[in-house]
Amino acid sequence: MEQYEKTIIPMIESIYENFTPLEKTIADFFINNKERLDFSSRNIAKRLYISEASLSRFAKKCGFKGYREFLFHYERDFEEPVLIADDYAKQVLNTYQELLNKSYALLDQEQLRRVVDVFSHKKRVYVYGRGSSGLVAQEMKLRFMRIGVNMEAIVDSDIMRMNSVLISDDCAVVGISISGKTKEVIHSLQAAKSQGAFTILMTSMKEREFANFCDEVILFAVKEYLNNGKIISPQFPILIMIDILYSYFLQSDKFHKEALHDYTLNALSEQVKTIKQ
């Protein structure tokens, strides 16, 4: 049986925004601590320059009767990982882990840097996808728009065909197809390439003919090749690669892009407040 850690850290993180500034200081300590210490209320209060009563209030806000009960559960994090006896849970967790391992094996850092450079310099980026890949295309659009990329997700077959006339050499087109055989996506990439656009295919299949109309082929792991793979959402391996690509893009000009991300979220928040009023 596989071993997995059972920890209360995710629960603390889930209510983090409800903490007071003092409670966030306490939460930060327990979230980031990686070593076994003297966790007595007296020692932790002294270490964080807070009162023992603050620790008790923090523990109760986390759903425990007091600090002693909180500590009982927290210290379990430093014990041996628990055995997963439930075959269903084990199958899901093992499949996710295998997908993560395969994603790492497929990672091409130089390729991701080239794609980041394309996203940084092209005036517009279109992302094509159908079905579950279309959902990922929409998520990709929302994430990259927040950090300054002029990106549009197109998930309708007719719109893909009509959009072909708008493509030029100052555009990049990303096609997402798990099988590499989604006709609408493949045909749209071929049309974009003929218009001079930079074309990228994200897929689990590597075919020789892709080189005829794709400047880059980004490979991601696929669930069909894994034992018990049918229990995993098809979007998961694509989202892993998009998250990695997003991380690379963010690091290329971290200060400016993080500021832009925060500005975008604040603008959206203000718009929601205006609508409610």
mmCIF file of C-alpha atoms in Angstrom:
data_model
loop_
_atom_site.group_PDB
_atom_site.id
_atom_site.type_symbol
_atom_site.label_atom_id
_atom_site.label_comp_id
_atom_site.label_asym_id
_atom_site.label_seq_id
_atom_site.Cartn_x
_atom_site.Cartn_y
_atom_site.Cartn_z
ATOM 1 C CA MET A 1 0.000 0.000 0.000
ATOM 2 C CA GLU A 2 1.127 3.533 -0.752
ATOM 3 C CA GLN A 3 1.917 6.106 1.938
ATOM 4 C CA TYR A 4 0.459 9.622 2.023
ATOM 5 C CA GLU A 5 0.647 12.365 4.607
ATOM 6 C CA LYS A 6 -2.477 13.372 6.502
ATOM 7 C CA THR A 7 -2.062 17.001 7.563
ATOM 8 C CA ILE A 8 -4.210 19.830 8.924
ATOM 9 C CA ILE A 9 -2.274 22.465 6.955
ATOM 10 C CA PRO A 10 -4.804 22.597 4.057
ATOM 11 C CA MET A 11 -7.581 23.227 6.591
ATOM 12 C CA ILE A 12 -5.631 26.154 8.090
ATOM 13 C CA GLU A 13 -5.027 27.539 4.598
ATOM 14 C CA SER A 14 -8.715 27.233 3.707
ATOM 15 C CA ILE A 15 -9.749 29.686 6.444
ATOM 16 C CA TYR A 16 -6.620 31.860 6.302
ATOM 17 C CA GLU A 17 -8.431 34.954 4.999
ATOM 18 C CA ASN A 18 -10.765 34.889 8.009
ATOM 19 C CA PHE A 19 -7.896 35.282 10.476
ATOM 20 C CA THR A 20 -6.940 38.554 12.148
ATOM 21 C CA PRO A 21 -3.417 39.872 11.411
ATOM 22 C CA LEU A 22 -2.186 38.312 14.665
ATOM 23 C CA GLU A 23 -3.811 34.985 13.822
ATOM 24 C CA LYS A 24 -2.227 35.081 10.363
ATOM 25 C CA THR A 25 1.169 35.384 12.062
ATOM 26 C CA ILE A 26 0.402 32.224 14.019
ATOM 27 C CA ALA A 27 -0.939 30.475 10.913
ATOM 28 C CA ASP A 28 2.161 31.409 8.914
ATOM 29 C CA PHE A 29 4.351 29.812 11.548
ATOM 30 C CA PHE A 30 2.488 26.496 11.571
ATOM 31 C CA ILE A 31 2.088 26.399 7.777
ATOM 32 C CA ASN A 32 5.770 27.046 7.049
ATOM 33 C CA ASN A 33 7.360 25.106 9.911
ATOM 34 C CA LYS A 34 9.020 21.868 8.747
ATOM 35 C CA GLU A 35 10.719 20.606 11.911
ATOM 36 C CA ARG A 36 9.659 19.055 15.184
ATOM 37 C CA LEU A 37 9.996 21.610 17.987
ATOM 38 C CA ASP A 38 8.808 22.234 21.488
ATOM 39 C CA PHE A 39 5.265 23.221 20.515
ATOM 40 C CA SER A 40 4.085 23.961 24.045
ATOM 41 C CA SER A 41 1.932 27.081 24.243
ATOM 42 C CA ARG A 42 4.502 28.721 26.471
ATOM 43 C CA ASN A 43 7.372 28.146 24.052
ATOM 44 C CA ILE A 44 5.438 29.102 20.892
ATOM 45 C CA ALA A 45 4.001 32.207 22.546
ATOM 46 C CA LYS A 46 7.523 33.283 23.490
ATOM 47 C CA ARG A 47 8.849 32.464 20.025
ATOM 48 C CA LEU A 48 6.138 34.506 18.238
ATOM 49 C CA TYR A 49 5.948 37.299 20.859
ATOM 50 C CA ILE A 50 2.265 36.649 21.496
ATOM 51 C CA SER A 51 0.153 35.536 24.434
ATOM 52 C CA GLU A 52 -0.861 31.949 25.151
ATOM 53 C CA ALA A 53 -4.478 33.122 25.023
ATOM 54 C CA SER A 54 -3.922 34.125 21.370
ATOM 55 C CA LEU A 55 -2.881 30.558 20.584
ATOM 56 C CA SER A 56 -6.036 29.272 22.238
ATOM 57 C CA ARG A 57 -8.239 31.654 20.218
ATOM 58 C CA PHE A 58 -6.421 30.664 17.034
ATOM 59 C CA ALA A 59 -6.981 26.964 17.731
ATOM 60 C CA LYS A 60 -10.686 27.506 18.360
ATOM 61 C CA LYS A 61 -11.018 29.458 15.130
ATOM 62 C CA CYS A 62 -9.513 26.431 13.385
ATOM 63 C CA GLY A 63 -12.336 24.308 14.786
ATOM 64 C CA PHE A 64 -10.626 22.756 17.801
ATOM 65 C CA LYS A 65 -11.640 22.928 21.456
ATOM 66 C CA GLY A 66 -8.332 24.506 22.366
ATOM 67 C CA TYR A 67 -4.616 24.663 21.612
ATOM 68 C CA ARG A 68 -3.937 21.226 23.114
ATOM 69 C CA GLU A 69 -6.337 19.518 20.681
ATOM 70 C CA PHE A 70 -4.936 21.563 17.779
ATOM 71 C CA LEU A 71 -1.426 20.509 18.728
ATOM 72 C CA PHE A 72 -2.441 16.835 18.927
ATOM 73 C CA HIS A 73 -3.505 16.940 15.265
ATOM 74 C CA TYR A 74 -0.645 19.187 14.120
ATOM 75 C CA GLU A 75 2.055 16.935 15.568
ATOM 76 C CA ARG A 76 0.739 14.043 13.515
ATOM 77 C CA ASP A 77 2.432 15.750 10.545
ATOM 78 C CA PHE A 78 5.774 14.661 11.992
ATOM 79 C CA GLU A 79 4.805 11.013 12.371
ATOM 80 C CA GLU A 80 5.189 8.302 9.738
ATOM 81 C CA PRO A 81 2.906 8.795 6.713
ATOM 82 C CA VAL A 82 -0.351 6.872 6.986
ATOM 83 C CA LEU A 83 -1.141 3.861 4.833
ATOM 84 C CA ILE A 84 -3.966 4.267 2.360
ATOM 85 C CA ALA A 85 -6.154 1.197 2.762
ATOM 86 C CA ASP A 86 -8.967 2.412 0.512
ATOM 87 C CA ASP A 87 -8.211 1.093 -2.979
ATOM 88 C CA TYR A 88 -10.338 3.751 -4.676
ATOM 89 C CA ALA A 89 -8.512 6.653 -3.038
ATOM 90 C CA LYS A 90 -5.167 4.955 -3.661
ATOM 91 C CA GLN A 91 -5.895 4.503 -7.367
ATOM 92 C CA VAL A 92 -6.741 8.182 -7.807
ATOM 93 C CA LEU A 93 -3.752 9.462 -5.834
ATOM 94 C CA ASN A 94 -1.323 7.085 -7.534
ATOM 95 C CA THR A 95 -2.594 8.060 -10.971
ATOM 96 C CA TYR A 96 -2.162 11.755 -10.192
ATOM 97 C CA GLN A 97 1.358 11.080 -8.955
ATOM 98 C CA GLU A 98 2.219 9.149 -12.086
ATOM 99 C CA LEU A 99 0.884 11.981 -14.234
ATOM 100 C CA LEU A 100 3.076 14.432 -12.333
ATOM 101 C CA ASN A 101 6.120 12.211 -12.852
ATOM 102 C CA LYS A 102 5.392 11.859 -16.553
ATOM 103 C CA SER A 103 4.850 15.627 -16.879
ATOM 104 C CA TYR A 104 8.286 16.230 -15.400
ATOM 105 C CA ALA A 105 9.828 13.732 -17.807
ATOM 106 C CA LEU A 106 8.277 15.539 -20.784
ATOM 107 C CA LEU A 107 9.312 19.010 -19.636
ATOM 108 C CA ASP A 108 11.427 20.908 -22.169
ATOM 109 C CA GLN A 109 12.663 24.060 -20.456
ATOM 110 C CA GLU A 110 14.206 25.616 -23.537
ATOM 111 C CA GLN A 111 10.982 25.106 -25.444
ATOM 112 C CA LEU A 112 8.952 26.801 -22.715
ATOM 113 C CA ARG A 113 11.310 29.773 -22.772
ATOM 114 C CA ARG A 114 10.828 30.067 -26.535
ATOM 115 C CA VAL A 115 7.048 30.009 -26.130
ATOM 116 C CA VAL A 116 7.223 32.619 -23.370
ATOM 117 C CA ASP A 117 9.215 34.851 -25.714
ATOM 118 C CA VAL A 118 6.541 34.422 -28.389
ATOM 119 C CA PHE A 119 3.751 35.323 -25.945
ATOM 120 C CA SER A 120 5.716 38.404 -24.913
ATOM 121 C CA HIS A 121 6.178 39.759 -28.429
ATOM 122 C CA LYS A 122 3.094 38.788 -30.426
ATOM 123 C CA LYS A 123 0.272 41.332 -30.523
ATOM 124 C CA ARG A 124 -2.400 38.683 -30.044
ATOM 125 C CA VAL A 125 -2.571 35.026 -29.020
ATOM 126 C CA TYR A 126 -5.497 32.771 -29.945
ATOM 127 C CA VAL A 127 -6.125 29.485 -28.131
ATOM 128 C CA TYR A 128 -8.248 26.828 -29.843
ATOM 129 C CA GLY A 129 -9.830 23.867 -28.072
ATOM 130 C CA ARG A 130 -12.936 21.703 -28.176
ATOM 131 C CA GLY A 131 -14.728 19.898 -25.330
ATOM 132 C CA SER A 132 -12.557 19.484 -22.254
ATOM 133 C CA SER A 133 -9.671 21.102 -24.141
ATOM 134 C CA GLY A 134 -11.925 24.106 -24.722
ATOM 135 C CA LEU A 135 -12.419 24.475 -20.980
ATOM 136 C CA VAL A 136 -8.644 24.529 -20.562
ATOM 137 C CA ALA A 137 -8.359 27.118 -23.366
ATOM 138 C CA GLN A 138 -10.753 29.414 -21.489
ATOM 139 C CA GLU A 139 -8.838 28.960 -18.245
ATOM 140 C CA MET A 140 -5.578 29.696 -20.053
ATOM 141 C CA LYS A 141 -7.044 32.896 -21.482
ATOM 142 C CA LEU A 142 -8.199 34.157 -18.073
ATOM 143 C CA ARG A 143 -4.844 33.464 -16.441
ATOM 144 C CA PHE A 144 -2.605 34.990 -19.094
ATOM 145 C CA MET A 145 -4.817 38.036 -19.653
ATOM 146 C CA ARG A 146 -4.282 38.945 -16.006
ATOM 147 C CA ILE A 147 -0.566 39.325 -16.616
ATOM 148 C CA GLY A 148 -0.759 41.311 -19.823
ATOM 149 C CA VAL A 149 -1.095 38.799 -22.666
ATOM 150 C CA ASN A 150 -3.684 39.767 -25.289
ATOM 151 C CA MET A 151 -5.191 36.277 -25.463
ATOM 152 C CA GLU A 152 -8.505 34.989 -26.785
ATOM 153 C CA ALA A 153 -9.954 31.488 -26.353
ATOM 154 C CA ILE A 154 -12.029 30.083 -29.204
ATOM 155 C CA VAL A 155 -13.994 26.897 -28.541
ATOM 156 C CA ASP A 156 -16.591 26.973 -31.320
ATOM 157 C CA SER A 157 -15.772 25.244 -34.615
ATOM 158 C CA ASP A 158 -17.435 27.866 -36.803
ATOM 159 C CA ILE A 159 -15.699 30.721 -34.994
ATOM 160 C CA MET A 160 -12.363 28.937 -35.455
ATOM 161 C CA ARG A 161 -12.916 28.862 -39.214
ATOM 162 C CA MET A 162 -14.078 32.489 -39.354
ATOM 163 C CA ASN A 163 -11.181 33.624 -37.182
ATOM 164 C CA SER A 164 -8.722 32.327 -39.775
ATOM 165 C CA VAL A 165 -9.200 35.502 -41.828
ATOM 166 C CA LEU A 166 -8.027 37.625 -38.875
ATOM 167 C CA ILE A 167 -4.733 35.803 -38.437
ATOM 168 C CA SER A 168 -1.466 37.439 -39.509
ATOM 169 C CA ASP A 169 2.230 37.162 -38.761
ATOM 170 C CA ASP A 170 1.870 39.280 -35.621
ATOM 171 C CA CYS A 171 -0.311 36.559 -34.036
ATOM 172 C CA ALA A 172 0.402 33.295 -32.241
ATOM 173 C CA VAL A 173 -2.097 30.437 -32.317
ATOM 174 C CA VAL A 174 -2.197 27.673 -29.706
ATOM 175 C CA GLY A 175 -4.159 24.520 -30.454
ATOM 176 C CA ILE A 176 -5.046 22.113 -27.636
ATOM 177 C CA SER A 177 -5.872 18.540 -28.630
ATOM 178 C CA ILE A 178 -5.226 15.566 -26.367
ATOM 179 C CA SER A 179 -5.359 13.116 -29.262
ATOM 180 C CA GLY A 180 -3.709 15.417 -31.784
ATOM 181 C CA LYS A 181 -6.575 14.545 -34.121
ATOM 182 C CA THR A 182 -9.252 17.129 -33.337
ATOM 183 C CA LYS A 183 -10.083 18.178 -36.895
ATOM 184 C CA GLU A 184 -11.236 21.705 -36.124
ATOM 185 C CA VAL A 185 -8.107 22.468 -34.107
ATOM 186 C CA ILE A 186 -5.675 20.876 -36.568
ATOM 187 C CA HIS A 187 -7.270 22.573 -39.594
ATOM 188 C CA SER A 188 -7.247 25.923 -37.780
ATOM 189 C CA LEU A 189 -3.543 25.557 -36.973
ATOM 190 C CA GLN A 190 -2.826 24.727 -40.614
ATOM 191 C CA ALA A 191 -4.759 27.814 -41.732
ATOM 192 C CA ALA A 192 -2.954 29.992 -39.179
ATOM 193 C CA LYS A 193 0.431 28.728 -40.352
ATOM 194 C CA SER A 194 -0.451 29.581 -43.965
ATOM 195 C CA GLN A 195 -1.250 33.123 -42.780
ATOM 196 C CA GLY A 196 2.195 33.513 -41.229
ATOM 197 C CA ALA A 197 1.228 33.055 -37.569
ATOM 198 C CA PHE A 198 3.446 31.314 -35.011
ATOM 199 C CA THR A 199 1.694 28.024 -34.271
ATOM 200 C CA ILE A 200 1.856 25.845 -31.145
ATOM 201 C CA LEU A 201 0.149 22.502 -30.608
ATOM 202 C CA MET A 202 -0.362 21.153 -27.086
ATOM 203 C CA THR A 203 -0.999 17.421 -27.281
ATOM 204 C CA SER A 204 -0.197 13.992 -25.867
ATOM 205 C CA MET A 205 0.689 12.599 -29.291
ATOM 206 C CA LYS A 206 3.793 13.375 -31.317
ATOM 207 C CA GLU A 207 3.295 12.898 -35.069
ATOM 208 C CA ARG A 208 5.836 13.657 -37.782
ATOM 209 C CA GLU A 209 3.336 15.652 -39.859
ATOM 210 C CA PHE A 210 2.879 18.205 -37.062
ATOM 211 C CA ALA A 211 6.195 19.730 -38.121
ATOM 212 C CA ASN A 212 4.541 20.833 -41.376
ATOM 213 C CA PHE A 213 2.297 23.369 -39.651
ATOM 214 C CA CYS A 214 3.518 23.704 -36.037
ATOM 215 C CA ASP A 215 6.459 25.783 -34.872
ATOM 216 C CA GLU A 216 6.311 24.116 -31.459
ATOM 217 C CA VAL A 217 4.682 20.927 -30.164
ATOM 218 C CA ILE A 218 4.301 20.893 -26.385
ATOM 219 C CA LEU A 219 3.756 17.383 -25.079
ATOM 220 C CA PHE A 220 1.840 16.551 -21.917
ATOM 221 C CA ALA A 221 1.158 13.251 -20.166
ATOM 222 C CA VAL A 222 -2.043 11.439 -21.004
ATOM 223 C CA LYS A 223 -4.315 9.389 -18.783
ATOM 224 C CA GLU A 224 -5.124 6.678 -21.341
ATOM 225 C CA TYR A 225 -1.627 5.234 -20.960
ATOM 226 C CA LEU A 226 -1.855 4.922 -17.189
ATOM 227 C CA ASN A 227 -3.296 2.069 -15.143
ATOM 228 C CA ASN A 228 -6.773 3.075 -13.945
ATOM 229 C CA GLY A 229 -6.388 6.207 -16.055
ATOM 230 C CA LYS A 230 -10.084 6.602 -16.805
ATOM 231 C CA ILE A 231 -10.763 7.959 -13.321
ATOM 232 C CA ILE A 232 -8.716 11.111 -13.927
ATOM 233 C CA SER A 233 -10.106 14.285 -15.512
ATOM 234 C CA PRO A 234 -8.642 14.796 -19.004
ATOM 235 C CA GLN A 235 -7.932 18.458 -18.220
ATOM 236 C CA PHE A 236 -5.486 17.674 -15.426
ATOM 237 C CA PRO A 237 -2.301 16.927 -17.420
ATOM 238 C CA ILE A 238 -2.929 19.920 -19.712
ATOM 239 C CA LEU A 239 -3.417 22.229 -16.749
ATOM 240 C CA ILE A 240 -0.120 21.023 -15.269
ATOM 241 C CA MET A 241 1.738 22.114 -18.396
ATOM 242 C CA ILE A 242 -0.143 25.424 -18.581
ATOM 243 C CA ASP A 243 0.695 26.148 -14.940
ATOM 244 C CA ILE A 244 4.369 25.502 -15.661
ATOM 245 C CA LEU A 245 4.230 27.711 -18.753
ATOM 246 C CA TYR A 246 2.484 30.419 -16.714
ATOM 247 C CA SER A 247 5.222 30.204 -14.080
ATOM 248 C CA TYR A 248 7.940 30.630 -16.719
ATOM 249 C CA PHE A 249 6.126 33.610 -18.212
ATOM 250 C CA LEU A 250 5.641 35.242 -14.819
ATOM 251 C CA GLN A 251 9.336 34.896 -13.968
ATOM 252 C CA SER A 252 10.403 36.615 -17.187
ATOM 253 C CA ASP A 253 9.387 39.984 -15.697
ATOM 254 C CA LYS A 254 8.076 39.071 -12.279
ATOM 255 C CA PHE A 255 7.678 42.510 -10.699
ATOM 256 C CA HIS A 256 5.771 44.062 -13.605
ATOM 257 C CA LYS A 257 3.539 41.030 -14.239
ATOM 258 C CA GLU A 258 2.643 40.494 -10.595
ATOM 259 C CA ALA A 259 1.721 44.175 -10.328
ATOM 260 C CA LEU A 260 -0.410 43.869 -13.471
ATOM 261 C CA HIS A 261 -2.070 40.734 -12.084
ATOM 262 C CA ASP A 262 -2.992 42.524 -8.850
ATOM 263 C CA TYR A 263 -4.252 45.562 -10.774
ATOM 264 C CA THR A 264 -6.479 43.360 -12.952
ATOM 265 C CA LEU A 265 -7.989 41.582 -9.953
ATOM 266 C CA ASN A 266 -8.610 44.891 -8.180
ATOM 267 C CA ALA A 267 -10.300 46.303 -11.297
ATOM 268 C CA LEU A 268 -12.580 43.266 -11.485
ATOM 269 C CA SER A 269 -13.380 43.566 -7.790
ATOM 270 C CA GLU A 270 -14.301 47.242 -8.159
ATOM 271 C CA GLN A 271 -16.516 46.417 -11.139
ATOM 272 C CA VAL A 272 -18.396 43.805 -9.102
ATOM 273 C CA LYS A 273 -18.924 46.315 -6.283
ATOM 274 C CA THR A 274 -20.283 48.884 -8.765
ATOM 275 C CA ILE A 275 -22.738 46.373 -10.224
ATOM 276 C CA LYS A 276 -24.012 45.416 -6.752
ATOM 277 C CA GLN A 277 -24.599 49.074 -5.907
#
